[in-house]
Structures are given as C-alpha cells and as structure tokens.
Amino acid sequence: MTSSYSIRSLLLLLCGLISLTTQKDVPDAFRLPPSEAVDNVNPLIGNGGDSPNGSGGMIPSASPPFAMTRWVAQTSENYVSVTPYNYTVTSIHGFQATHQPAIWMGESGQVVISPGAGQVQPKFDDRGMSFTHENEVITASYYSVNLNAIEGGQILAEQSSTSRVGHLRFTFTDTRQPYVLVEATRASVLGSSDPQNLTYPHGSVFINPDAREISGSNPERQDFIIAPVSTPAKHWSGYFCARFDQPFASWGVSKNNTLFDGQTSGNGTLLSGYATFSPEVVEVSVRIGVSFISVEQARKNLDIEIPDGNLLEDTATSTRSAWAEKLELIKIKGASKDQLQTFYTAFFHTLQYPYEQSEYGQYYSGYDDDVHQGVSYTGYSNWDTYRAEWAWLILFAPERIPGMVQSMLQDYKEGGRLPMWKNIIETNIMVSLFLFYVATHADSLIAEAVLKGMSGFDLETAWEAVYSDATVPPVNDTTTVYFDRQENVDYEVRAGLTSVYEEKGWVADDIHSESASRTLDYSYDDFAVSVLAGLLNKSEEELFFQQRSLQNPFTIFNSLTGFMEARNASGAWAGPDNGWTEGDKWAYTFDVVHDTPGLIAHKGGNATFVKFLDEHFDGGHNDHTNEPSHHIPYLYSLAGAASKSQSRIRYIAESNYNASVNGLSGNEDCGQMSAWYLFSALGFYPVNPVSGSYVVGSPFFDEVEIQFPSSNATSLKIISEGAPSKPFVNSLTINGADIPSPIISHDQLLDGGRFEFIMSSRPQAWGSSTLWSKDNTDLTNEQDKSVQYYMAYRELR
C-alpha cells in the first residue's frame, strides 16, 4: 500500500540519516564489548520535533537498563511537555540527571552539571554553549560533544553512567580558567500550559574542598500539584554528591544568580555550588551519586557503583555490557540497516521503565514519607504499558518482574491503593492511568505476571490489593468529577464505581469525566481480576468478576448507531463524542479485547465486523500515535480475515516507525509504542494480555533467533523467508505441527524450537477459520454465552 504517509516516512528517514551519518565516529575504547545489536541503537530516534506531540518524547541518555537516573545533555529546562534534550536546539547548558519518565510527566529532584571557562555563569540562559550535531557522539552507553566555550576555546564533554551515578569528563582546549557548576535548584514550571507558572523550590548545597566534593539536595517535584491529597510526600527530595578528580582552585555558592565566592554552603532558591580549577588543568572528571534518601546515601551509591580510580571508559564498558546482555537476546537476518536501527532502538526504549527507585535494599516511599527495606520502582505508565510493554518485559526482563510487582504491592500497603501513574508517588494522570491500578490496569499487570509463571512476590497481598481496587470506590466518589490532572483530590482509583457501574454496568457521564473509557477499562480490569481469582482458586470471585467483565462493556453499546457511547446515570445516551480518553467512538468501540467474540456478535457477525474494521481504517479513524488503537489491526485475525491484519500491520509499521529523529509518530509512553513494533516485527501481538495467548500478524524479517532469559529450552527460531517483500502468511507450523488459526500461546514461545511461516506476496486463506464464530447468534441469553466465550479463552491459555 502506498500513500502520502509512506512518502513522509521516507523523507523523514532521509532527513534523519543525513544528520546521523555526519556524526563523529565512536572511539574504539567506547565500543567494548563488541555488540552489533548495541551498535544499532540510535538514541535520537523519537527525539525530533519542536512540539510535545511532534516526537516520541525520548532523549539520548547514556544510562543502563531501568536506571534510576538518566544522564543527558541539557538543551532545555524541562517540565511537563518539554524534555531536557531536543534535537532542534543548538546550545547545551549542562548535563542533567533526569527523573522525568515521559514527556507528559514532570521532573523530580534533578541535578545539573555545567562546565565552563572564565566567568562562572549560573543562569541557564547565560551558560548555554553552541554545538553542532556533527560534533556529537551518541550511543546507548556513551555521549560526547564539542562545545564552543563562551569566552573562547572548546570544551569536549563526555558522559556515561550507572543506575545511580553519573560519570562526566571535560577536556578544556584554549579556554580561560576551567570551572564546573553544580545546579541544585531552579525555577520549577507547574503544569504544561503556562511556562511562566513558576514555583521556587528551596534546596541545599555543601562544598568540601578537601574531599573535592559538592553535595546537596533538590526537593523539586513538578507533579506535586496532582498528587493525592492524602499522600503528599512532604519530606521528599532528590540528593546528590559530586566528587572531582582535580583539586579546587576556588569555590563558592550561587544564590538567585548572585555569586558568593568562598562560601561552602547555602540554602534557598536558584541555588548552585561551583568549583574552579587551575588554569593549567586540561581535564576534569566528576562522578555524581544520586539518591532519594540522603546525601550520605548518594555518596554510598557513588562509592559502590563507580569507586575512586574507575575511568570513564570503565563506566561506559559496564553500561554497554548491560545493554548487550539484553539486546543480543535477539538476532535478525534479512533486515536493512534502517530496520535494524529501528528494531534495536525500540528494544532499547522498552527496557527503561519502570525505573529503579530503591537503593541497595532500601527505598524512600512518598506514600508514608518514610524509608523502608526492599526493592522499589517508579515511572509506571500502566494505561499505556499493560497493552504490550509489560508482556515484552515478562519475556525479556523476567528477573525484574517480581520486584516491579512487589513494588506495587508496597505502594498499596503504604498508601492504601495500588499505583495508577506513579512518578515518585501517585499522580492521578488520565482516566485509565489511574484506572489501571484500581481494578485498573495494575490488575492486568499482576494477573498477567501470575498467569505467565512469575513469582517472588506476595500472592495474598496481590489478591487483597486487586480485590480492593475492584470493589472499594474512591473517597467522595459521587461528588468528584476526576477530570485529567485535577488538583486537590485524593486517589482517583475506580472513580464511578458507586455511581452506576456496580448497579447498571456503566460509569455515568453526568457524574464523572471520561465515563465511557472508564466503563470499558473497568470491564477489562474486572476480567483481569477474574483471571487472577481463577489462578488462586477463588472460584466464587472468579465467576463474579468474569460475569461483570463480560456484561458491562455492552451496556454502553448503542445498537442504533453501532458504536459504544457514554450514558448518563438515568440511562440516557450522553452523545457520541462524550466520555472518551485520548480516543473517540471509533477507537473505543473496538476496546473489548477480553471478549472479541462478544463484540463481533454485537456488530452482527464476522462479515459485518470486518466491514466495520475496513470503515475504521479506510475512513482515517485509526490513530496509531495513541495506545487505544494499537490492538485494532489484529482484530481482523479474530474474525476470519487474517490477511487484512497482515497488510494493515505492515502499513502501520512503515508509516509510524523509522530510523530518524522523527522515527516515532507518537509519544513513546514508557515503551508501549516500541513494544507494538517489536511484537509486530516478530509476527504476533498480545491483544488480550491476560489470555496467555498472542494473535499472529505478519513477521517482518527472513529469520529471527531469540533466547528467552527465563527459558532453559533451546532458542526460538522464527523463519519467514521472503518476509521483507511478502507480507501475507500462507501457513504456519510450530516444530512441524500445522497451526491453522492465528493464535499462539505463551508456553509455545518459551518452549522454543522452530516457528516457520510460509510467506506470500498475495493475500492467502490461512487464518480464515477462527476459534469461535458468532455469526447469526441469538443474543437473548448473552450472559450464558459470555461464560462460554470466557471458557474458550481459558482453554486457549
């Protein structure tokens, strides 16, 4: 299929590659250990664009998987809708330890290291140094750039990092006296609509010339205005300890952009510490430990992760090794250079969140404002990631899953609720984002983990938390609207649970925002709760939530229009455009992933459902830049039209992904955009994440070999000769056994062996027989039929 989209993608790709091919070569010392997979990571993918929705919102950080802190060159002062680095900006103002998990979330407790020469420049606008992309080296584990010093000469800045420690090296050539500024606090932007809506956090800075250290704290947390009122994290702060390898020639503190030479400590706003070095000094290295607990813990993190004597090359090698360990799990044949960069950068993106919040056996919890023992993570964007990103982590980072689940359970014990969109603490962002954790999509994550054999967390607490989410409404549920980013409210959880949902099956639009999306999301989460109940042998609860999950979606199906539609408490239809979250009636009418047969039946059977899908795509309604559309192309396969899934999937991949800085059509959203591409490239996708199965699509490459870290079996080989030019599947065999329907199980993946696709350049009949057919089915006894379809899913997994 050709269109203006494919032409646009080609132009963007060429534009991006022009800049990338003129970058400086990576020094040999930073290519160790050798790894073709890591060499194909291009951290600039998804960073282009001059608006928050004009890029993937990613940054070219040089940090290991799931790092607590990502270190990146600072071109902008970031806030909600602005990242620290953007490809369109031509000056660098420092190097930032960012904890901003996504472009639409706020920064927390960052520290900035800014080199300079001559007069110390504490103000952001004054300290920027020009550069060109031709003088950058950008990899997954090492970054460098030549900066034009303000008063003449050049500064070569290099950086790498471990999870909690940044490692930077500055080389001064023909400059005036070198210095390094350590920024503790700045003016903080609240929200995304008005950059002039500022607050001024009060931080601290301490300078110890004998130890060559500058340490301090920064309590900035931009999302505090949308945190639940019952868990304000009043004493939260980011802490840092920077240690230099050169003696200080002089030092001082900057307060409100005024320099106080010779001071060794300071508290307040717009606060920095600085050290100058002898004019004869050519090279300065600095290691910066970061903590959410204390300055002392930041110092301990520094000593543990990058002890004295370690070179920048050592740090970069360690970080590159961590990436190689993961990315080398997949080997590809039959892909172009651009496809390899797109694939391995997507893999790189999926292994960044949730990120580590604990520090060697302890962590700060903002829910009860205390330090606890255990493992903790933050940066959960579950409304996005429950769809495919979590399934990808279960496959390729299974060692992380127990800690990530246990972290959610700790949040429940300390705050009373599972997290919804956790950024240090809960933020109540987006309907489903909060939903996701309240018999919301946290329920899906936990159920999927248990279903797929993950262990190492407390199952009884998991059930208690999930059951609570599904049955206990939020405070003031009938009187609070809970619109997106609403301030001064408590946990949103299952907003609308008591208004109508429990009695009639829908969330009332005249009481709550995003009501139709909530209804469908709650229904899916109820299904996840029923799956978990079944796995834990809680048969009564399993049946209750299973029935609720299969009945409630269709309480908002308007048979007169053929679309899902919000309803008021009275039962009256609220209008086709009301009640949606980041989507519309087209996207959400397809959002019954746990009961696709039921949806097909309500649309009149397979033939009319396929026609409806055609109208969706051909009418331009599919918006792959946002998550509610991600599963939709795979629904053809569940209605006997697998070849249409295959062509739609290929088109979406080609139109929305490439190897340029503009290579993501929508926000990455903590890995979900990339997870869609990765699964689709392999040839399958988890349409219903808690089914334990995947829907087959169209593999992109001639051959892929996978070694799953959790499997002791032989590797999995996916053979699909000719796939780059042949998008259609003629047949599929698994270890020699014919697979007639477009469904494979999680166990089949982990068992390894050989998946062999016979590909074709023309549509084929394979996959036209489905596991169920509801054409011409009498819907008068829908409840009983729902149970049958649910059992079909259970048999499948």
Short mmCIF file of C-alpha atoms in Angstrom, two decimals, residues 390 394 439-453 459 462-463 466-467 470 494 522-550 593-595 688-693 786-787 789-797:
data_model
loop_
_atom_site.label_atom_id
_atom_site.label_comp_id
_atom_site.label_asym_id
_atom_site.label_seq_id
_atom_site.Cartn_x
_atom_site.Cartn_y
_atom_site.Cartn_z
CA TRP A 390 4.54 -5.45 30.16
CA ILE A 394 7.93 -10.63 31.05
CA ALA A 439 -9.17 -2.90 39.44
CA THR A 440 -7.48 -0.85 36.87
CA HIS A 441 -4.59 -1.87 34.71
CA ALA A 442 -2.39 -2.67 37.67
CA ASP A 443 -4.78 -5.56 38.00
CA SER A 444 -3.86 -6.59 34.48
CA LEU A 445 -0.13 -6.39 35.18
CA ILE A 446 -0.38 -8.52 38.30
CA ALA A 447 -2.73 -11.08 36.72
CA GLU A 448 -0.56 -11.40 33.62
CA ALA A 449 2.56 -11.88 35.73
CA VAL A 450 0.96 -14.67 37.75
CA LEU A 451 -0.58 -16.26 34.65
CA LYS A 452 2.82 -16.40 32.94
CA GLY A 453 4.55 -18.04 35.88
CA LEU A 459 0.26 -13.51 46.25
CA ALA A 462 -1.59 -9.16 45.49
CA TRP A 463 -5.13 -10.54 45.70
CA VAL A 466 -6.51 -6.17 43.38
CA TYR A 467 -9.79 -7.08 45.08
CA ALA A 470 -12.14 -3.65 42.11
CA ARG A 494 -12.15 3.36 40.35
CA TYR A 522 -13.02 -1.20 34.26
CA SER A 523 -14.60 -4.09 32.39
CA TYR A 524 -11.24 -5.27 31.11
CA ASP A 525 -9.73 -4.90 34.57
CA ASP A 526 -12.61 -6.92 36.01
CA PHE A 527 -11.65 -9.64 33.56
CA ALA A 528 -8.05 -9.45 34.79
CA VAL A 529 -9.31 -9.76 38.37
CA SER A 530 -11.30 -12.83 37.39
CA VAL A 531 -8.22 -14.39 35.81
CA LEU A 532 -6.19 -13.81 38.97
CA ALA A 533 -9.01 -15.21 41.09
CA GLY A 534 -9.06 -18.34 38.95
CA LEU A 535 -5.33 -18.79 39.25
CA LEU A 536 -5.63 -18.51 43.03
CA ASN A 537 -8.58 -20.96 43.15
CA LYS A 538 -11.06 -18.32 44.29
CA SER A 539 -13.92 -19.67 42.19
CA GLU A 540 -16.73 -17.50 43.58
CA GLU A 541 -14.81 -14.27 42.93
CA GLU A 542 -13.68 -15.58 39.56
CA LEU A 543 -17.27 -16.05 38.41
CA PHE A 544 -18.45 -12.71 39.82
CA PHE A 545 -15.79 -10.62 38.10
CA GLN A 546 -15.90 -12.69 34.93
CA GLN A 547 -19.62 -12.06 34.54
CA ARG A 548 -19.26 -8.36 35.32
CA SER A 549 -16.42 -8.03 32.82
CA LEU A 550 -18.36 -9.66 30.01
CA VAL A 593 -10.11 -7.13 23.99
CA HIS A 594 -11.21 -9.69 26.57
CA ASP A 595 -14.40 -10.52 24.67
CA ASN A 688 -5.68 -9.67 25.32
CA PRO A 689 -2.71 -9.53 27.70
CA VAL A 690 -4.27 -11.76 30.35
CA SER A 691 -5.31 -14.51 27.94
CA GLY A 692 -1.86 -16.09 27.83
CA SER A 693 -2.02 -16.02 24.04
CA SER A 786 -20.39 -14.88 27.67
CA VAL A 787 -19.38 -17.59 30.07
CA TYR A 789 -16.58 -17.50 25.36
CA TYR A 790 -14.69 -16.82 28.54
CA MET A 791 -14.10 -20.54 28.95
CA ALA A 792 -12.84 -20.66 25.36
CA TYR A 793 -10.22 -18.11 26.32
CA ARG A 794 -9.29 -20.15 29.38
CA GLU A 795 -8.87 -23.25 27.23
CA LEU A 796 -6.70 -21.22 24.90
CA ARG A 797 -4.26 -20.22 27.59
#
